[in-house]
């Protein structure tokens, strides 16, 4: 398989990971925190952070972090609901994730970083409904938060990309809130795992078919699968917000991301697509210092920044 030259040495040094990350979920969660620890930037002065609790759909409280650019000027800010990844079962961090921080500083947005309920403790639809409740809360409180309700986007990677796409479907079907843009980064969208890339990527060092099967089995209850759980199952993708879709060549999710982008285009939705050949799922966390990781991050942030920029008045 083709590996990008900048990543060959990194991949060679990676150890195999369990095929079922949910089986020992506490170890998986601890391992992710250890991976992300060198990338965290607590108290670097670029963002102002406050914590809040959003009323949840089941009488629960949903913890959120609200990020504002420290250098923000006057006037309402665009807003991004940032949804972390992690197989629906891990990915929460004590401080805002590097991706949430980057969205805040590089796009000049108010960012709501939502800590939705996780599996295996809370299978679908708990986490999804937490995210939808937070989207509604953000839209309803936009003025008080200093955000522009006409410029609210959703963004997320992997499971966060799935939840972002699902929120766009639900907002369309349930009559709101309005979403201006969806940023779907290496999204998992299809529980059927029937694409060529889902069968091709088997390396135990990487996110592979076995890991994805374990993730979906933990997330989904038995019975019919809702499009809000697996957006690729939606029959109709018309009327959805403009999108950015990022995929990677060594990701079992590549083809379902590309298929979803194509279907969005066929439904008349504006879509920008970026594929990174020779890179694996969330490679930026394993190789943050590479030029490839920096270019990839700059690319999707630029698309989001452009989408949320005020439209010039002629």
PDB file of C-alpha atoms in Angstrom, residues 194-307:
ATOM      1  CA  UNK A 194     -19.238  -2.497   2.251  1.00  0.00           C
ATOM      2  CA  UNK A 195     -16.800  -0.227   0.392  1.00  0.00           C
ATOM      3  CA  UNK A 196     -13.490  -1.351  -1.159  1.00  0.00           C
ATOM      4  CA  UNK A 197     -11.451   0.785   1.271  1.00  0.00           C
ATOM      5  CA  UNK A 198     -13.205  -0.747   4.277  1.00  0.00           C
ATOM      6  CA  UNK A 199     -11.997  -4.185   3.135  1.00  0.00           C
ATOM      7  CA  UNK A 200      -8.532  -3.054   2.005  1.00  0.00           C
ATOM      8  CA  UNK A 201      -7.249  -1.489   5.244  1.00  0.00           C
ATOM      9  CA  UNK A 202      -6.458  -4.309   7.684  1.00  0.00           C
ATOM     10  CA  UNK A 203      -3.155  -3.158   9.253  1.00  0.00           C
ATOM     11  CA  UNK A 204      -3.554  -3.499  13.056  1.00  0.00           C
ATOM     12  CA  UNK A 205      -1.490  -0.361  13.609  1.00  0.00           C
ATOM     13  CA  UNK A 206      -4.174   1.693  11.898  1.00  0.00           C
ATOM     14  CA  UNK A 207      -7.881   2.251  12.195  1.00  0.00           C
ATOM     15  CA  UNK A 208      -9.080  -0.771  10.236  1.00  0.00           C
ATOM     16  CA  UNK A 209     -12.177  -2.771   9.391  1.00  0.00           C
ATOM     17  CA  UNK A 210     -12.150  -4.776  12.633  1.00  0.00           C
ATOM     18  CA  UNK A 211     -11.958  -1.640  14.763  1.00  0.00           C
ATOM     19  CA  UNK A 212     -14.780  -0.025  12.794  1.00  0.00           C
ATOM     20  CA  UNK A 213     -16.965  -3.125  13.143  1.00  0.00           C
ATOM     21  CA  UNK A 214     -16.460  -3.118  16.920  1.00  0.00           C
ATOM     22  CA  UNK A 215     -17.293   0.588  17.052  1.00  0.00           C
ATOM     23  CA  UNK A 216     -20.547   0.240  15.123  1.00  0.00           C
ATOM     24  CA  UNK A 217     -21.591  -2.825  17.125  1.00  0.00           C
ATOM     25  CA  UNK A 218     -21.186  -0.853  20.355  1.00  0.00           C
ATOM     26  CA  UNK A 219     -22.926   2.271  19.026  1.00  0.00           C
ATOM     27  CA  UNK A 220     -25.996   0.794  17.352  1.00  0.00           C
ATOM     28  CA  UNK A 221     -28.913  -0.922  19.073  1.00  0.00           C
ATOM     29  CA  UNK A 222     -30.362  -3.940  17.316  1.00  0.00           C
ATOM     30  CA  UNK A 223     -32.957  -3.392  14.619  1.00  0.00           C
ATOM     31  CA  UNK A 224     -33.332  -0.866  11.837  1.00  0.00           C
ATOM     32  CA  UNK A 225     -30.491   1.665  11.569  1.00  0.00           C
ATOM     33  CA  UNK A 226     -31.490   5.330  11.581  1.00  0.00           C
ATOM     34  CA  UNK A 227     -29.857   7.752   9.133  1.00  0.00           C
ATOM     35  CA  UNK A 228     -29.138   9.874  12.198  1.00  0.00           C
ATOM     36  CA  UNK A 229     -26.867   7.034  13.342  1.00  0.00           C
ATOM     37  CA  UNK A 230     -25.352   6.252   9.929  1.00  0.00           C
ATOM     38  CA  UNK A 231     -25.964   9.200   7.561  1.00  0.00           C
ATOM     39  CA  UNK A 232     -25.064   7.165   4.457  1.00  0.00           C
ATOM     40  CA  UNK A 233     -28.383   5.379   4.939  1.00  0.00           C
ATOM     41  CA  UNK A 234     -30.328   8.590   4.251  1.00  0.00           C
ATOM     42  CA  UNK A 235     -32.256   8.273   0.990  1.00  0.00           C
ATOM     43  CA  UNK A 236     -32.424  12.014   0.349  1.00  0.00           C
ATOM     44  CA  UNK A 237     -29.471  14.399   0.800  1.00  0.00           C
ATOM     45  CA  UNK A 238     -31.121  17.424  -0.770  1.00  0.00           C
ATOM     46  CA  UNK A 239     -31.575  20.636   1.176  1.00  0.00           C
ATOM     47  CA  UNK A 240     -28.467  20.132   3.303  1.00  0.00           C
ATOM     48  CA  UNK A 241     -25.861  22.830   4.027  1.00  0.00           C
ATOM     49  CA  UNK A 242     -22.706  23.253   1.937  1.00  0.00           C
ATOM     50  CA  UNK A 243     -20.014  20.799   2.955  1.00  0.00           C
ATOM     51  CA  UNK A 244     -16.302  20.127   3.169  1.00  0.00           C
ATOM     52  CA  UNK A 245     -15.285  16.457   3.202  1.00  0.00           C
ATOM     53  CA  UNK A 246     -11.773  15.275   4.116  1.00  0.00           C
ATOM     54  CA  UNK A 247     -10.649  11.700   3.432  1.00  0.00           C
ATOM     55  CA  UNK A 248      -7.345   9.799   3.652  1.00  0.00           C
ATOM     56  CA  UNK A 249      -5.976   7.098   1.376  1.00  0.00           C
ATOM     57  CA  UNK A 250      -5.133   4.596   4.133  1.00  0.00           C
ATOM     58  CA  UNK A 251      -8.424   5.046   5.944  1.00  0.00           C
ATOM     59  CA  UNK A 252     -11.085   2.328   5.742  1.00  0.00           C
ATOM     60  CA  UNK A 253     -13.588   5.207   5.767  1.00  0.00           C
ATOM     61  CA  UNK A 254     -12.208   6.855   2.633  1.00  0.00           C
ATOM     62  CA  UNK A 255     -14.698   5.480   0.141  1.00  0.00           C
ATOM     63  CA  UNK A 256     -17.796   6.122   2.236  1.00  0.00           C
ATOM     64  CA  UNK A 257     -16.653   9.732   2.667  1.00  0.00           C
ATOM     65  CA  UNK A 258     -16.123  10.128  -1.062  1.00  0.00           C
ATOM     66  CA  UNK A 259     -19.441   8.398  -1.819  1.00  0.00           C
ATOM     67  CA  UNK A 260     -21.271  10.738   0.556  1.00  0.00           C
ATOM     68  CA  UNK A 261     -19.610  13.772  -1.039  1.00  0.00           C
ATOM     69  CA  UNK A 262     -20.660  12.562  -4.492  1.00  0.00           C
ATOM     70  CA  UNK A 263     -24.242  12.013  -3.342  1.00  0.00           C
ATOM     71  CA  UNK A 264     -24.329  15.482  -1.806  1.00  0.00           C
ATOM     72  CA  UNK A 265     -23.193  16.935  -5.134  1.00  0.00           C
ATOM     73  CA  UNK A 266     -25.811  14.945  -7.017  1.00  0.00           C
ATOM     74  CA  UNK A 267     -28.432  16.372  -4.643  1.00  0.00           C
ATOM     75  CA  UNK A 268     -27.348  19.917  -5.494  1.00  0.00           C
ATOM     76  CA  UNK A 269     -25.320  20.577  -2.332  1.00  0.00           C
ATOM     77  CA  UNK A 270     -22.067  22.548  -2.810  1.00  0.00           C
ATOM     78  CA  UNK A 271     -19.166  20.337  -1.687  1.00  0.00           C
ATOM     79  CA  UNK A 272     -15.390  20.734  -1.461  1.00  0.00           C
ATOM     80  CA  UNK A 273     -13.451  17.470  -1.237  1.00  0.00           C
ATOM     81  CA  UNK A 274      -9.876  16.898  -0.070  1.00  0.00           C
ATOM     82  CA  UNK A 275      -8.227  13.470  -0.149  1.00  0.00           C
ATOM     83  CA  UNK A 276      -4.770  12.869   1.352  1.00  0.00           C
ATOM     84  CA  UNK A 277      -3.100   9.899  -0.396  1.00  0.00           C
ATOM     85  CA  UNK A 278      -0.864   7.722   1.738  1.00  0.00           C
ATOM     86  CA  UNK A 279      -2.199   9.027   5.054  1.00  0.00           C
ATOM     87  CA  UNK A 280      -4.190   7.129   7.670  1.00  0.00           C
ATOM     88  CA  UNK A 281      -7.156   7.940   9.881  1.00  0.00           C
ATOM     89  CA  UNK A 282      -6.251  10.858  12.197  1.00  0.00           C
ATOM     90  CA  UNK A 283      -2.627  10.772  11.033  1.00  0.00           C
ATOM     91  CA  UNK A 284      -2.187  14.356  12.232  1.00  0.00           C
ATOM     92  CA  UNK A 285      -2.188  13.190  15.864  1.00  0.00           C
ATOM     93  CA  UNK A 286       0.626  10.692  15.171  1.00  0.00           C
ATOM     94  CA  UNK A 287       2.650  12.996  12.914  1.00  0.00           C
ATOM     95  CA  UNK A 288       1.780  16.563  13.985  1.00  0.00           C
ATOM     96  CA  UNK A 289       5.151  18.002  12.982  1.00  0.00           C
ATOM     97  CA  UNK A 290       5.006  16.915   9.346  1.00  0.00           C
ATOM     98  CA  UNK A 291       4.400  19.392   6.581  1.00  0.00           C
ATOM     99  CA  UNK A 292       1.621  17.118   5.343  1.00  0.00           C
ATOM    100  CA  UNK A 293      -0.272  17.390   8.629  1.00  0.00           C
ATOM    101  CA  UNK A 294       0.118  21.159   8.699  1.00  0.00           C
ATOM    102  CA  UNK A 295      -1.028  21.511   5.071  1.00  0.00           C
ATOM    103  CA  UNK A 296      -4.037  19.285   5.661  1.00  0.00           C
ATOM    104  CA  UNK A 297      -5.129  21.220   8.749  1.00  0.00           C
ATOM    105  CA  UNK A 298      -4.664  24.570   7.018  1.00  0.00           C
ATOM    106  CA  UNK A 299      -6.765  23.373   4.088  1.00  0.00           C
ATOM    107  CA  UNK A 300      -9.914  22.466   6.035  1.00  0.00           C
ATOM    108  CA  UNK A 301      -9.592  25.449   8.350  1.00  0.00           C
ATOM    109  CA  UNK A 302      -9.386  27.770   5.340  1.00  0.00           C
ATOM    110  CA  UNK A 303     -12.550  26.240   3.884  1.00  0.00           C
ATOM    111  CA  UNK A 304     -14.404  26.697   7.169  1.00  0.00           C
ATOM    112  CA  UNK A 305     -13.119  30.246   7.597  1.00  0.00           C
ATOM    113  CA  UNK A 306     -14.247  31.163   4.081  1.00  0.00           C
ATOM    114  CA  UNK A 307     -17.677  29.616   4.607  1.00  0.00           C
TER     115      UNK A 307
END
